[in-house]
XYZ file of C-alpha atoms in Angstrom:
484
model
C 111.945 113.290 91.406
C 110.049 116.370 91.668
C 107.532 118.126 89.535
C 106.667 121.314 90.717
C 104.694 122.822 87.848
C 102.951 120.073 87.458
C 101.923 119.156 90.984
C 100.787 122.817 91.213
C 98.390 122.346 88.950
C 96.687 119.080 90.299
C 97.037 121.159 93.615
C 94.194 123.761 91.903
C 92.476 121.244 89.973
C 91.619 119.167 93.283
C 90.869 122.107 94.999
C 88.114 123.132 92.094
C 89.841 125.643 91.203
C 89.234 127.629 94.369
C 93.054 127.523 95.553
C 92.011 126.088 98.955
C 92.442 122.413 98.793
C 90.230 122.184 102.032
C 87.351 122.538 100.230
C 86.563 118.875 100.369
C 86.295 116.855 103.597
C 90.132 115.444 103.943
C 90.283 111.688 104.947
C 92.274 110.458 107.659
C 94.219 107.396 108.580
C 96.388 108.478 111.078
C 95.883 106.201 114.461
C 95.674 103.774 112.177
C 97.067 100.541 112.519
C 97.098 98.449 108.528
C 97.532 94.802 108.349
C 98.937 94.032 104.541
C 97.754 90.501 103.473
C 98.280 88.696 100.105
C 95.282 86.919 100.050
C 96.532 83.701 98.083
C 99.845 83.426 100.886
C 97.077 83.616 103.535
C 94.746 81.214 104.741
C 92.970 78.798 102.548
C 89.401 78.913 103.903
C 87.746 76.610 100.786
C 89.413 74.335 99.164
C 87.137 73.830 96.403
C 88.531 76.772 94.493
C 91.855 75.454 94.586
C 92.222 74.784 90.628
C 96.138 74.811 89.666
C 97.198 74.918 93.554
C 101.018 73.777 94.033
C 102.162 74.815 97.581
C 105.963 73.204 96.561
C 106.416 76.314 93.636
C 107.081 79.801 95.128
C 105.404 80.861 91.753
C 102.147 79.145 91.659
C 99.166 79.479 93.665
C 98.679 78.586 97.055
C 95.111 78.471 98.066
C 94.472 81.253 100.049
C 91.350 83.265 99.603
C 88.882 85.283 100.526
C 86.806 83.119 102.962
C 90.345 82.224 104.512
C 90.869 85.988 105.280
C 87.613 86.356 106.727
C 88.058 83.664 109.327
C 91.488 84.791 110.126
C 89.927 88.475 110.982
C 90.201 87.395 114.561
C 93.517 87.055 114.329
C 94.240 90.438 112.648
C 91.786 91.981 115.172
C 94.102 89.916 118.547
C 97.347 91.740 116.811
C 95.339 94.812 117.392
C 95.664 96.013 113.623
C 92.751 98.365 113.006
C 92.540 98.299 108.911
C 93.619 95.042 106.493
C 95.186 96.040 103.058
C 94.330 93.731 100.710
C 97.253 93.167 97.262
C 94.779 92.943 94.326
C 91.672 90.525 94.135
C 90.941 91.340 90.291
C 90.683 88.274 87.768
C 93.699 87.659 87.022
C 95.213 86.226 83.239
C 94.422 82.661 83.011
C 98.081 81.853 81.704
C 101.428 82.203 83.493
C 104.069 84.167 82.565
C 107.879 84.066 82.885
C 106.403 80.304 84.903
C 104.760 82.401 87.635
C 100.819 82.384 88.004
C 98.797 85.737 88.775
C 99.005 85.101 92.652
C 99.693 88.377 94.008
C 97.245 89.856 91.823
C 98.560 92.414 89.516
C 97.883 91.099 86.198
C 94.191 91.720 85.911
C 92.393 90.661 82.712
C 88.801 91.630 84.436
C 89.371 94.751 86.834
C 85.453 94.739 88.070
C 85.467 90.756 89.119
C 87.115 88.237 91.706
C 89.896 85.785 90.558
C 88.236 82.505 91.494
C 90.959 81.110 93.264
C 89.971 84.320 96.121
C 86.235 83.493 96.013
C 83.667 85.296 94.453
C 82.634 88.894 94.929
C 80.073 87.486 97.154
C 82.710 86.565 99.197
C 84.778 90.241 98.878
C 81.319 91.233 100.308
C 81.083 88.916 103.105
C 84.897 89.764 104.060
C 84.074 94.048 103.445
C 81.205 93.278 106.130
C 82.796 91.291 108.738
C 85.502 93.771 109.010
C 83.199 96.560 108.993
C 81.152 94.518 111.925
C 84.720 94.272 113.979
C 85.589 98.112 113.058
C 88.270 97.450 110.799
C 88.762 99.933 107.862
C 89.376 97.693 104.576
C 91.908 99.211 101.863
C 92.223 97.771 98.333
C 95.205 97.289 95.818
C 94.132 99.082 92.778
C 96.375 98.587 89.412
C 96.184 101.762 87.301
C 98.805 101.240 84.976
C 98.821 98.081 83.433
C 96.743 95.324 82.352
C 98.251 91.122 82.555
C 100.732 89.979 79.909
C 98.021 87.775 78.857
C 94.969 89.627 79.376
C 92.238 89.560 76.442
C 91.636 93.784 76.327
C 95.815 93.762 75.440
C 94.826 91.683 71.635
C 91.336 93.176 71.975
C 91.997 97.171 72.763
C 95.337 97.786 71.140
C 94.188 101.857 71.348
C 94.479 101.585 74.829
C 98.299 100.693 75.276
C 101.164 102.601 74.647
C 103.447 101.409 71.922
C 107.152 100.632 71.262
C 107.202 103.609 68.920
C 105.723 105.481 71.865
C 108.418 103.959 74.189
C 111.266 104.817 71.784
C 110.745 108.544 71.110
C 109.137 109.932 74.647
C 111.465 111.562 77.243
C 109.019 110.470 79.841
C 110.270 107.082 79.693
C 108.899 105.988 83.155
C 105.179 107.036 82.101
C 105.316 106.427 78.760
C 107.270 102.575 78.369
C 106.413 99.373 79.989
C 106.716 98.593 83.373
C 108.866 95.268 83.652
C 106.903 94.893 80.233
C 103.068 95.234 81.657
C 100.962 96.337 78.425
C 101.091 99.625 79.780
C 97.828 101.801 79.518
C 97.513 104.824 78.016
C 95.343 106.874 80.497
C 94.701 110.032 78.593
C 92.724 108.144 75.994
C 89.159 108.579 77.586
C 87.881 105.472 77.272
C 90.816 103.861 80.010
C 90.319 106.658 81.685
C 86.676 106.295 82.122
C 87.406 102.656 83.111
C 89.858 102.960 85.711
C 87.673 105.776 87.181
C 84.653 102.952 86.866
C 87.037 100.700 88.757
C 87.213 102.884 92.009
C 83.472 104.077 91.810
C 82.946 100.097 91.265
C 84.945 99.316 94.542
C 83.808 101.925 97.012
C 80.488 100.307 96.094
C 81.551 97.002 97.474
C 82.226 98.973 100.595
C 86.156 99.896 100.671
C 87.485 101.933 102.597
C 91.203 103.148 101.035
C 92.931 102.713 97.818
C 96.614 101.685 97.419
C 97.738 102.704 94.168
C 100.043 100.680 92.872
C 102.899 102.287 90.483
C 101.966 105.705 90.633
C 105.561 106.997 89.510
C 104.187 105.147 85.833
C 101.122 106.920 85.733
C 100.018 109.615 83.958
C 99.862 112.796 85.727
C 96.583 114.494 84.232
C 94.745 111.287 85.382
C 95.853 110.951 88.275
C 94.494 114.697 88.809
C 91.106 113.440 87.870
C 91.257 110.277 89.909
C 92.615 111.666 92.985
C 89.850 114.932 92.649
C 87.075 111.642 92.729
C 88.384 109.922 95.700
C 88.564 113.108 98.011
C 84.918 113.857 96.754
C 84.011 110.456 97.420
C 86.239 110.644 101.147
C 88.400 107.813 99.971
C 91.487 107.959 101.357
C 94.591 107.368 99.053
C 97.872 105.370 99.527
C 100.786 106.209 96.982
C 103.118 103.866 96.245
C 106.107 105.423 94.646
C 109.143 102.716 95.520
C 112.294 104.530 96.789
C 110.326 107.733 97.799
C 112.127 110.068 100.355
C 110.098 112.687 102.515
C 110.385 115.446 99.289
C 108.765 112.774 96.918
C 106.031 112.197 99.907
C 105.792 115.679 100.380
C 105.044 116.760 97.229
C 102.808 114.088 96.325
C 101.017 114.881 99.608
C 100.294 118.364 98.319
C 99.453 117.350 95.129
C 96.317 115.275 96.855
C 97.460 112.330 97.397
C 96.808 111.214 101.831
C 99.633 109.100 102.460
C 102.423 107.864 100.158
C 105.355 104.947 101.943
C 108.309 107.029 103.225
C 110.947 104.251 101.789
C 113.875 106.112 102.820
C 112.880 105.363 106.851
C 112.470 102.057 106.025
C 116.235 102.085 104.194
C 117.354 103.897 107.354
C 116.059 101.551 109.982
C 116.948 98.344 107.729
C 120.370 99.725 107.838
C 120.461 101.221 111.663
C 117.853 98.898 113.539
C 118.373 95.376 111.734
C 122.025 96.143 110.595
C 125.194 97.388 112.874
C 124.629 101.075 111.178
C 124.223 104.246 113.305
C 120.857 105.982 114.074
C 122.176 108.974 112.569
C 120.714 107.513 109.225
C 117.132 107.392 111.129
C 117.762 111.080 112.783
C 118.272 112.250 109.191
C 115.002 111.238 108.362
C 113.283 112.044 110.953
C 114.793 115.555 110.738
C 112.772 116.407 107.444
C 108.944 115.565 109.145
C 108.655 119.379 108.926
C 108.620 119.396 104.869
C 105.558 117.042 105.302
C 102.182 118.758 104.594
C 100.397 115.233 106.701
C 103.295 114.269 108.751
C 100.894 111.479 110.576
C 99.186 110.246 107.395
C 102.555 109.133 106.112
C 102.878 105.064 105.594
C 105.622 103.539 107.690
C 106.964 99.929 107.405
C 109.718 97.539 107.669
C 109.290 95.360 104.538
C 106.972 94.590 102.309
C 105.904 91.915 99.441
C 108.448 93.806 97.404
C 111.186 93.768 99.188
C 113.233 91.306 101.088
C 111.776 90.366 104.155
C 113.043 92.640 107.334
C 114.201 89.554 109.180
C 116.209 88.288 106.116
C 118.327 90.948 106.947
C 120.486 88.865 109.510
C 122.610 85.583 108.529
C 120.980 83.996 111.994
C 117.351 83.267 112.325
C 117.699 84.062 116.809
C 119.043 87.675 115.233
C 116.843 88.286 112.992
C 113.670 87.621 115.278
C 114.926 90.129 117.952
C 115.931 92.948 115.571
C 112.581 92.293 114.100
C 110.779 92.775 117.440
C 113.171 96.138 117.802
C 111.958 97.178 114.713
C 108.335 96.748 115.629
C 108.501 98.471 118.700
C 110.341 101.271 117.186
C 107.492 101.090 114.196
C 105.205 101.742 117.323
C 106.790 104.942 118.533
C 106.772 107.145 115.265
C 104.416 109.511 113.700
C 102.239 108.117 110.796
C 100.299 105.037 109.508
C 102.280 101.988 110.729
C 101.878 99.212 108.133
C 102.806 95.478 108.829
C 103.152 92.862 106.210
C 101.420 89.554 106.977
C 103.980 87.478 109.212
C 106.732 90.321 109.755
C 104.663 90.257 113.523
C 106.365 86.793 114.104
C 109.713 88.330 112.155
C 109.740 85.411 108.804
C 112.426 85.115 106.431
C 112.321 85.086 103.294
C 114.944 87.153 100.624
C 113.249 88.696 97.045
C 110.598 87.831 95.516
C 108.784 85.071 95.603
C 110.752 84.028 98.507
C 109.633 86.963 100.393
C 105.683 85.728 100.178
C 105.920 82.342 101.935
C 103.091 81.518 103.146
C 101.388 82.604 106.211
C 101.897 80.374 109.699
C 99.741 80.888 112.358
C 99.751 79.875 115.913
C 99.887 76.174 116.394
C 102.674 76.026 113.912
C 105.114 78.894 115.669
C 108.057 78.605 117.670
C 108.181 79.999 121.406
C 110.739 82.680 119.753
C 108.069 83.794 116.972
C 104.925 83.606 120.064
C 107.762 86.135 121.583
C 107.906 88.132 118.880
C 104.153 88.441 117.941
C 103.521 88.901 122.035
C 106.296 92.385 121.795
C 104.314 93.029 118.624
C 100.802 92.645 120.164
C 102.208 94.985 123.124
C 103.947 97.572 121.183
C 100.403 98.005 119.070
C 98.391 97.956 122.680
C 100.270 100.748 124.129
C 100.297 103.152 120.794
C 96.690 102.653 120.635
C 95.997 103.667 124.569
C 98.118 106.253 124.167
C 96.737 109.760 122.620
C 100.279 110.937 122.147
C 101.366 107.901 120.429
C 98.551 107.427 118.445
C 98.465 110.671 117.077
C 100.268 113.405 118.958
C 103.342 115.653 117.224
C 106.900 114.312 117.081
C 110.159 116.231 118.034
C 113.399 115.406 117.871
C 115.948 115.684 120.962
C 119.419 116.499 120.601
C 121.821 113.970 122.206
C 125.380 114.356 122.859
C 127.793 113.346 119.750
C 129.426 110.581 121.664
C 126.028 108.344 121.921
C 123.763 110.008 118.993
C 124.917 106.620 116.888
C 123.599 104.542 118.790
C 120.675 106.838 120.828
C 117.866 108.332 119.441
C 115.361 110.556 121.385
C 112.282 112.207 120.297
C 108.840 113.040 122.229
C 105.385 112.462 121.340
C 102.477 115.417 122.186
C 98.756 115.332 122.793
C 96.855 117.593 124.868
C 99.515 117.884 127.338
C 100.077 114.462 127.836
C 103.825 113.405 126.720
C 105.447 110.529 125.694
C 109.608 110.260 125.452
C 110.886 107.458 122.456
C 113.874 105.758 122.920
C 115.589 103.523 120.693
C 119.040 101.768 121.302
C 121.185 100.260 119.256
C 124.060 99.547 121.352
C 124.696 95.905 121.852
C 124.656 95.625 125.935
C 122.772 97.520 128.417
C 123.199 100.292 129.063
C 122.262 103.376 131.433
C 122.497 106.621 130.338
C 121.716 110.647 132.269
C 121.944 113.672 130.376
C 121.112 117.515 131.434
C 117.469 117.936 130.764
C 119.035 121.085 129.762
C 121.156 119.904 126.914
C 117.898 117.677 125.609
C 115.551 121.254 125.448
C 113.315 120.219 127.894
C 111.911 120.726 131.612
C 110.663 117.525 133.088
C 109.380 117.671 136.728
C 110.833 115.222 138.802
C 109.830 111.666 137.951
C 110.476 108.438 139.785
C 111.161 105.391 137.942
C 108.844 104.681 135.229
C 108.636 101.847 133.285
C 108.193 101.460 129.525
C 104.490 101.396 128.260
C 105.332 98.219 126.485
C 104.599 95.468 128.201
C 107.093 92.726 129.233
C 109.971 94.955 128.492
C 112.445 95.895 131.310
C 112.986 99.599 130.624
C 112.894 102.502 132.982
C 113.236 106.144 132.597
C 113.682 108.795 135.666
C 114.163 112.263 135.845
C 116.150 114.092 139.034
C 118.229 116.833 139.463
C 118.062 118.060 136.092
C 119.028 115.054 134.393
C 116.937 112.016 132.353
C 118.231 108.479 133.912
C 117.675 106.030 131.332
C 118.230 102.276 131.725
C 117.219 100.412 128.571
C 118.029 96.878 126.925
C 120.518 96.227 124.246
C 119.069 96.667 120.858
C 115.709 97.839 121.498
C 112.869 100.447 121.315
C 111.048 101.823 124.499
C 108.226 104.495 125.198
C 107.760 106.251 127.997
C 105.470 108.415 130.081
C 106.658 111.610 130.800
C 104.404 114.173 131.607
């Protein structure tokens, strides 16, 4: 959904007015690894806040918390993730609604205190400074368009929410009406919008790094002018999350000021081509519009999500599901942009919509040797992108393959300062060699002998002889190569 007269002018207002949006020191993510935890589906570090715990009910809490994610930060830190996303920590409503407790964290009642089943902000401090300590980046959940079902300010501040009557009469219906019924706030009257501006100023205090914004399709547009002009003055960066956007929706929201908004149509694509029996083609199509991108390596990448069925889920067989995973991951690896991976998709769990999807978290004396396999290609995969300039950070351009093999071959390079990496990923379901014309791909490669992949364990090998690229790579898999 675009809107172009609109966007233009939060492009001027965030730029002061000047027409140069570089004004302001832009913040950057990219070579960024993010770890996305729910804290409650974590680790349960003290079980003395663990009032209303039932670890049988999908919808209740669990016991994870704050302290819990701060002793886990070693294992974050041995994936090699470089920032942890935390979903919401706010206070949530006391009551449950539709029999599901406030959990995940988006019904706030108090947006400026800790939900005591996470800890205390005392804790969120303690957390913010061990990270900080290991040189993690932390990002934050932040609700902006909603309060809880059951939250006090909904009886208390009836000014601030829109009403039915609003609801039935507005075109806008996505701004303007309830959100799966949230009390939805109505951010042009000043007084929410002076507290949801509060709530970021009140958060970068505590020492965050990043906002997610939740819902941002359900937000109105003047405030979100205003609150993304504070965050770039403040050099927070910002994380859109508009569900089902494509590159034009990330594009344009990119302009408009926002860093980084989830590309959901790659992660359609590769659920389709990578875990399903679909062609790349659907991946190449994406990957073909990275030039409409304003911040092509700011852009949010992932395979699934706490709103969406779990990437794994997506085979009938648990043995399938694990190695598609670990394809996925390593493919993750080889692309331009923030990679993002949801707490346990690095050992590839199951788990189909919500709740199911937010099982709780198993670490490593409870795994399998087939998840230690798949965390190990995972562990690898984020090793070699972060040695690598190219990978990290360098530009991405698509090769052309021939028509017989482009369903099931995809090629593109990485660039840094000379130094160049070739992607592969293969979806065909043997082994398989392959040697096409350097000529046909748009390149010139000096002779290379054998090379192996840069992720470790993997048998892969690329060459390049008498004009052509040998490649020998594994069924149903993603490889990265040295080049030049």
């Amino acid at each position: 959904m675009r809107h172009y007269a609109l966007l233009g002018a939060l492009l001027t207002s965030l730029a002061g007015g000047s027409g140069a949006q570089t004004a302001l020191p832009i913040p950057h993510f990219e070579g960024q690894v993010i770890y996305q935890v729910m804290p409650d589906r974590f680790f349960d570090g003290n079980p003395a806040n663990n009032q209303g715990v039932n670890r049988d009910d999908p919808r209740a809490w669990h016991g994870g918390d704050l302290p819990g994610l701060t002793q886990k930060l070693a294992y974050i830190q041995r994936l090699g993730a470089t920032s942890v996303w935390l979903t919401p920590v706010y206070q949530q409503q006391a009551a449950n609604s539709f029999g599901t407790a406030g959990y995940h964290g988006y019904w706030p009642a108090d947006f400026r205190n800790v939900d005591p089943h996470f800890g205390t902000l005392a804790d969120f401090g303690t957390f913010v400074k061990a990270a900080q300590s290991a040189g993690m980046r932390v990002v934050l959940d932040q609700v902006i368009n909603h309060y809880g079902y059951e939250a006090a300010a909904v009886r208390l501040r009836k000014d601030w929410f829109n009403t039915q009557a609003t609801c039935d009469t507005t075109r806008n219906k996505d701004v303007d009406c309830p959100l799966s019924g949230l009390p939805d706030l109505r951010q042009s009257n000043p007084q929410v919008r002076d507290l949801l501006l509060g709530n970021a100023n009140f958060w970068r205090e505590q020492g965050v790094n990043a906002f997610r914004y939740d819902a941002i399709k359900h937000v109105e547009r003047p405030f979100l002018n205003d609150l993304l002009a504070a965050d770039r003055r403040a050099g927070t960066w910002t994380l859109g999350e508009w569900f089902g956007a494509d590159t034009g929706t990330v594009a344009d929201w990119q302009k408009a000021g926002f860093d980084s908004l989830f590309l959901f149509s790659l992660q359609d694509a590769m659920k389709a081509s990578v875990m399903g029996e679909g062609s790349l083609d659907a991946v190449r199509q994406v990957l073909a519009r990275q030039g409409e991108l304003p911040r092509p390596g700011e852009v949010a990448l992932f395979l699934d999500n706490h709103d969406v069925p779990r990437f794994a889920q997506g085979s009938l067989f648990e043995d399938v599901g694990q190695e598609r995973t670990r394809y996925g991951l390593r493919a993750l690896m080889t692309l331009r942009g923030v990679p993002v991976i949801w707490q346990g998709t690095e050992i590839a769990m199951r788990g189909a919509a919500d709740p199911d999807n937010r099982r709780d978290m198993r670490f490593e004396d409870q795994w399998t040797p087939a998840e230690r396999a798949v965390f190990g290609a995972t562990q690898a995969a984020i090793a070699a992108r972060k040695a690598s300039p190219a990978l990290s950070s360098g530009s991405q351009t698509l090769l052309p393959t021939p028509d017989r093999v482009s369903g099931q071959l995809l090629l593109f390079t990485r660039e840094l300062n000379g130094q160049t990496v070739l992607a592969a990923w293969h979806s065909g379901n043997a082994r398989r060699t392959y040697s096409l014309k350097l000529g046909s791909l748009g390149v010139k490669w000096a002779a290379l002998a054998a090379t192996p992949s840069l992720y470790a364990g993997q048998d892969a090998k690329v060459s390049v002889s008498g004009g052509y690229l040998h490649l020998s790579l594994p069924a149903r898999d993603a490889a990265a190569f040295r080049v030049q």
